[in-house]
Coordinates of C-alpha atoms in Angstrom, one line a residue:
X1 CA 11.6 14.1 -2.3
X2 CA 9.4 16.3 0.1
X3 CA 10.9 16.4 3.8
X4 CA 8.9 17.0 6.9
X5 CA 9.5 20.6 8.3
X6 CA 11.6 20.3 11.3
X7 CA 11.8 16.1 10.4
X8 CA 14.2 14.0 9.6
X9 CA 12.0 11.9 7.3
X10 CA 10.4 12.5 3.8
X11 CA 7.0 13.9 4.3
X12 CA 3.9 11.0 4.4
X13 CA 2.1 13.5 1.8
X14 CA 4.7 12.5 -0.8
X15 CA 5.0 9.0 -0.5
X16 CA 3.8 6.7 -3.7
X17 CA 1.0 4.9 -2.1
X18 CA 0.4 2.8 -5.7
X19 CA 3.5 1.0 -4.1
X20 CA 3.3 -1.4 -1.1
X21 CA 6.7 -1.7 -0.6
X22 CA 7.7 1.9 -0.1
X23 CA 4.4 2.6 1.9
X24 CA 5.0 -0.4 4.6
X25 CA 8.2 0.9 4.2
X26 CA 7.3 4.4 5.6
X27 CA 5.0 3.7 8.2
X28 CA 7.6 0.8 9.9
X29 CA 9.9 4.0 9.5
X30 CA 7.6 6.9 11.2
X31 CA 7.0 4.3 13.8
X32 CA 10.2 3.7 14.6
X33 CA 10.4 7.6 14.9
X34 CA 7.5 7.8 17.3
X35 CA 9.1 4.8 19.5
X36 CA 11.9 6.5 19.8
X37 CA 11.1 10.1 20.5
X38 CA 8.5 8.6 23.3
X39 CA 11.2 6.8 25.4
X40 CA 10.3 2.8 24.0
X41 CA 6.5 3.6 25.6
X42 CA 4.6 5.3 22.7
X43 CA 3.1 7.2 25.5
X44 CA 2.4 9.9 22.5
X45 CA -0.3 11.7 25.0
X46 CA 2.6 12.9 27.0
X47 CA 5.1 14.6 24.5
X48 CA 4.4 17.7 22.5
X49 CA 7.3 16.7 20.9
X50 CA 5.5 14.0 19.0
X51 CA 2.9 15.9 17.1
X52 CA 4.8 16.5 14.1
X53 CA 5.1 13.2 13.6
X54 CA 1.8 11.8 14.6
X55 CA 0.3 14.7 11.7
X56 CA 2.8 12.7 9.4
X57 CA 1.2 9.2 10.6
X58 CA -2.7 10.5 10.3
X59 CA -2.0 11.7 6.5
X60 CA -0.5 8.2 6.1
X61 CA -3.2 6.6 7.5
X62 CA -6.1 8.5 5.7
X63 CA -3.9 7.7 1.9
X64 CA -3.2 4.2 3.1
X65 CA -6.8 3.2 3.6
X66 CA -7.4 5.0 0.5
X67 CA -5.4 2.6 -1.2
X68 CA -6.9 -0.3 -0.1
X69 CA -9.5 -0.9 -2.7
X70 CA -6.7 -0.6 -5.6
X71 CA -3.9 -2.8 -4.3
X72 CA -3.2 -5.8 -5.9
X73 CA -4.5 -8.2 -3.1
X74 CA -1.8 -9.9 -2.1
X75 CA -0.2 -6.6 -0.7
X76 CA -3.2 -5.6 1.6
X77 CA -2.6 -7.8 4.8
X78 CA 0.9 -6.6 5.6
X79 CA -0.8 -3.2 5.1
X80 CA -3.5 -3.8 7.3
X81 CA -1.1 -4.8 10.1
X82 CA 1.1 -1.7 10.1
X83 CA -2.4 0.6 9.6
X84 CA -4.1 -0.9 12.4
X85 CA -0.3 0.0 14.5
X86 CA -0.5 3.1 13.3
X87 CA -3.5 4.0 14.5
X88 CA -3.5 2.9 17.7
X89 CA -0.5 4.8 18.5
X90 CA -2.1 8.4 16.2
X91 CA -5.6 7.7 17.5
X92 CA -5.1 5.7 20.7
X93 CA -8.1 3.4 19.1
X94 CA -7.8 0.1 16.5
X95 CA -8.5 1.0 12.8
X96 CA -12.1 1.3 12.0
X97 CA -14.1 -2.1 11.6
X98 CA -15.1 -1.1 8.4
X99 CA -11.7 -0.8 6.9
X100 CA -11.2 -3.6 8.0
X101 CA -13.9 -5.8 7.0
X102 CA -14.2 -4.5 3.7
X103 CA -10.4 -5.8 3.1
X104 CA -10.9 -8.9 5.0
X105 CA -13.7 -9.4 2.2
X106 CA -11.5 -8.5 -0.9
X107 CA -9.2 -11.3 0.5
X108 CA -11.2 -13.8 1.1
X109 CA -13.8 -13.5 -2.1
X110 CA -10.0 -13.7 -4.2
X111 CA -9.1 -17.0 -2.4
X112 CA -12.8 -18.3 -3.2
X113 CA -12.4 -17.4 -7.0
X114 CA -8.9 -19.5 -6.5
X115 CA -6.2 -16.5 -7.0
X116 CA -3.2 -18.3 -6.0
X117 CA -1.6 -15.1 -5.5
X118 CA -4.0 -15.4 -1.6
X119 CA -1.1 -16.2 1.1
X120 CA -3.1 -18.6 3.0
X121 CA -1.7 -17.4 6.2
X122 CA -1.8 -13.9 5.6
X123 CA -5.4 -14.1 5.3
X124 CA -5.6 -16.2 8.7
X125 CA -3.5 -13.9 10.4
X126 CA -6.6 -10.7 9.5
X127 CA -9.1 -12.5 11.2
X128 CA -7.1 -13.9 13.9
X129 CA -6.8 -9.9 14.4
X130 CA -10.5 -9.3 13.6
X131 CA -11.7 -12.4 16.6
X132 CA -9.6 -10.7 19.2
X133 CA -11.0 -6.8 18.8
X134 CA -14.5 -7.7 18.2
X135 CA -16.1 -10.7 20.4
X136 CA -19.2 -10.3 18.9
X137 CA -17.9 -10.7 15.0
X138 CA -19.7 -13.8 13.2
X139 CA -17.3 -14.5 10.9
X140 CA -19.8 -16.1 8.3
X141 CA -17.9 -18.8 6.0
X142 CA -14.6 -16.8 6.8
X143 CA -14.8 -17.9 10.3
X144 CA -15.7 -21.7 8.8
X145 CA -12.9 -21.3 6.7
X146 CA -10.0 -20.4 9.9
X147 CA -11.5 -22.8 11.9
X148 CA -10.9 -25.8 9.3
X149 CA -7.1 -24.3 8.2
X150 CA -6.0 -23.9 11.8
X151 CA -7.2 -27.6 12.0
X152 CA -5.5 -28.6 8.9
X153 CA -2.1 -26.9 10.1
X154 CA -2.6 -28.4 13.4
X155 CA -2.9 -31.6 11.8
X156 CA 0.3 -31.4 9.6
X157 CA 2.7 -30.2 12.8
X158 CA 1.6 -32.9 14.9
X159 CA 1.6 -35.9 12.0
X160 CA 4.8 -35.3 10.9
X161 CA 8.8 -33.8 11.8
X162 CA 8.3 -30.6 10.3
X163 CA 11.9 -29.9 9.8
X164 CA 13.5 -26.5 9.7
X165 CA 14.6 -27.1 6.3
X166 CA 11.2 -28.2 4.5
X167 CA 9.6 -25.0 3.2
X168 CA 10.8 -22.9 6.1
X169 CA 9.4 -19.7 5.6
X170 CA 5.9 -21.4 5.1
X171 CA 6.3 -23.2 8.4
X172 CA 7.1 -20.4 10.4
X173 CA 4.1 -17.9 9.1
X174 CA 1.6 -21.0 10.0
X175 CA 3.6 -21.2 13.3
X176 CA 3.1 -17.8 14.0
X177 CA -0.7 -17.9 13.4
X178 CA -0.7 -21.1 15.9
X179 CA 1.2 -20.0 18.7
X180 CA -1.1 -17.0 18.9
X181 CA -3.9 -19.2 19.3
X182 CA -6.2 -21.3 21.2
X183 CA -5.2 -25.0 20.2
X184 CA -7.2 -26.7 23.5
X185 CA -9.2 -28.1 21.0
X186 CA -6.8 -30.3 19.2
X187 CA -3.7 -31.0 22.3
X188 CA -5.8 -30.3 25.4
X189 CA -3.7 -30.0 28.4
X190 CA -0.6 -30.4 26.0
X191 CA -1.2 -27.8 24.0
X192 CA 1.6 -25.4 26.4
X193 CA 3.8 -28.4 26.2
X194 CA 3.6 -28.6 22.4
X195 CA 3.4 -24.7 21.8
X196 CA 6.9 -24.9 23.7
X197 CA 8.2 -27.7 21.4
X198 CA 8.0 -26.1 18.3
X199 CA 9.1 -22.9 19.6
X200 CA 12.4 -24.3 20.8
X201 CA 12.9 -26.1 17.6
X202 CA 12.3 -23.2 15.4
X203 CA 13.9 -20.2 17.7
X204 CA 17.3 -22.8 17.1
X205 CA 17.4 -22.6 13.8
X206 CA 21.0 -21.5 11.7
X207 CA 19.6 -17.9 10.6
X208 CA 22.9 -16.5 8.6
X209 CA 21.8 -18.2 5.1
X210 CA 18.5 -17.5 5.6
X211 CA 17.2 -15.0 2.6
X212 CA 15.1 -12.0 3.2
X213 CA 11.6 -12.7 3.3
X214 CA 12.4 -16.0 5.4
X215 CA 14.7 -13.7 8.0
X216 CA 11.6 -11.2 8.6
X217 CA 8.9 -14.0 9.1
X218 CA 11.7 -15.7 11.7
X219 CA 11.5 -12.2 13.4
X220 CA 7.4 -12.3 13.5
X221 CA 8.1 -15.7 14.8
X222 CA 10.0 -15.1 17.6
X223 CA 7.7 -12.5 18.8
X224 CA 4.7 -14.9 19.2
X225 CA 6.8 -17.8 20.4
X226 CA 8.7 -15.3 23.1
X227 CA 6.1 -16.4 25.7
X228 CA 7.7 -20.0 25.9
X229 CA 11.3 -18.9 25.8
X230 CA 13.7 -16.6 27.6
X231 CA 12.3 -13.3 26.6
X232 CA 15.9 -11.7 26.7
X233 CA 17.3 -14.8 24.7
X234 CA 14.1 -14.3 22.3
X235 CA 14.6 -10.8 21.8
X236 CA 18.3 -11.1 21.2
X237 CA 17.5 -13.9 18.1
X238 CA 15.4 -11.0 17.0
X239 CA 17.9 -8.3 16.6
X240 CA 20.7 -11.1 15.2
X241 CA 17.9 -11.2 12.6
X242 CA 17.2 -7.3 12.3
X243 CA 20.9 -7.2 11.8
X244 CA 21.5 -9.2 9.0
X245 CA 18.1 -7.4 7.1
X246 CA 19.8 -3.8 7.8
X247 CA 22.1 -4.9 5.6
X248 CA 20.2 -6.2 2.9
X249 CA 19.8 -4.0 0.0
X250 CA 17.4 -5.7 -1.2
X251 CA 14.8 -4.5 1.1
X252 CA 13.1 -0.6 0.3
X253 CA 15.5 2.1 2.3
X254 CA 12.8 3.1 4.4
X255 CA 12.5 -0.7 5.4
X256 CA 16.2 -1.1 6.1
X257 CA 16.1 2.6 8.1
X258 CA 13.4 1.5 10.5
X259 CA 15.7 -1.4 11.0
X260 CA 18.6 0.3 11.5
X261 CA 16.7 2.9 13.8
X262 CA 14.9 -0.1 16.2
X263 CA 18.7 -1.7 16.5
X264 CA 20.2 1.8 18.1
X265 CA 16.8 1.9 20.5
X266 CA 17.5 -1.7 21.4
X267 CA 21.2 -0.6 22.0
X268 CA 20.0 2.3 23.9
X269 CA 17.7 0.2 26.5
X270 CA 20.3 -2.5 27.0

């Protein structure tokens, strides 16, 4: 394993990048590096003491988006996420638009062709991200295609009791996608009062059985659904999450590092 000079993480050149797992892995772990060593800001302008680590985050950004177009497709979204993070806080700027489109396009064309390995909401979730940095995106039948899901999703929360039980994990990723969103069009002047609903219900939930994947979607969850809670009470569900994950050794060791690394910040802070 090739460390970093003067770091206390492997370098980003010798990361396997054929493997999704250990590259999310890395960059939630360099991040947690940067968030720390800036003070909780990621004011990375300001600290000289930061540019080893934003080299490290530039060299995984240029082999990241490298591996893009050879990924199984299933394993580009959470990618995209953490690479468009990573270069905001390297570059100060979102990831470029044609990085983006090209593996918004890979996506959806899959889904079309009926590759059931397409998460549904994974997809919606890139081009929720791609209508909020660029107002003047057309969208084409991908656009069609959000419109009618967040619809359909709509449609199924407000028909029935989704309990916290039914397909949990499912619930909660379409939840996240929802709350972010402008739902005027389907509750009007309810749609606070509803957005609030479900977040209570959900936020609730008994998380200590939960497994893995579910445990990390409740986290996303709570960070969308924060906004109609108690931010400290919302932020305290996360961490009782990120504990129980630190301690899964299930999850890639650079996974359960940038866990364990956010809980000490969050310790830190409060």
């Amino acid at each position: 394993m090739i460390f970093s000079p003067l770091l206390c993480i492997p370098s980003a050149a010798g990361i396997d990048y054929a493997d999704a797992r250990e590259t999310i892995g890395y960059g939630h772990l360099l991040i947690s590096h940067i968030y720390a060593k800036s003070g909780g800001t990621f004011a990375t302008q300001l600290s000289r003491e930061l540019s080893p680590l934003l080299k490290e985050g530039k060299t995984w950004i240029d082999r990241t988006e490298k591996s893009l177009s050879t990924l199984p497709v299933a394993e580009i979204v959470p990618l995209i996420e953490c690479l468009d993070m990573m270069h905001r806080i390297c570059y100060g700027a979102m990831m470029p638009e044609s990085v983006m489109e090209a593996a918004m396009q890979r996506v959806f064309s899959s889904l079309m062709k009926g590759d059931p390995t397409v998460n549904r909401v994974h997809l919606a979730k890139l081009i929720q991200r791609r209508l909020r940095t660029d107002a003047r995106w057309s969208g084409g039948r991908m656009l069609e295609w959000y419109c009618d899901i967040i619809s359909l999703w709509c449609d199924g929360m407000n028909t029935r009791h989704v309990s916290p039980g039914n397909d949990l994990d499912n619930t909660l990723q379409r939840l996240t996608v929802l709350l972010s969103e402008s739902l005027y069009a389907q509750f009007g002047n309810l749609e606070d009062t509803v957005k609030k609903e479900w977040a209570e219900r959900f936020a609730a939930i008994e998380i200590a059985a939960l497994d893995s994947p579910t445990l990390r979607t409740y986290r996303l969850f709570l960070i969308e659904a924060s906004r109609y809670l108690n931010p400290a009470d919302a932020l305290s569900l996360a961490n009782e999450a990120a504990v129980l994950l630190a301690d899964d050794d299930t999850l890639h060791p650079y996974e359960r590092q940038a866990l364990q690394m956010d809980l000490k910040n969050y310790r830190n802070v409060v």
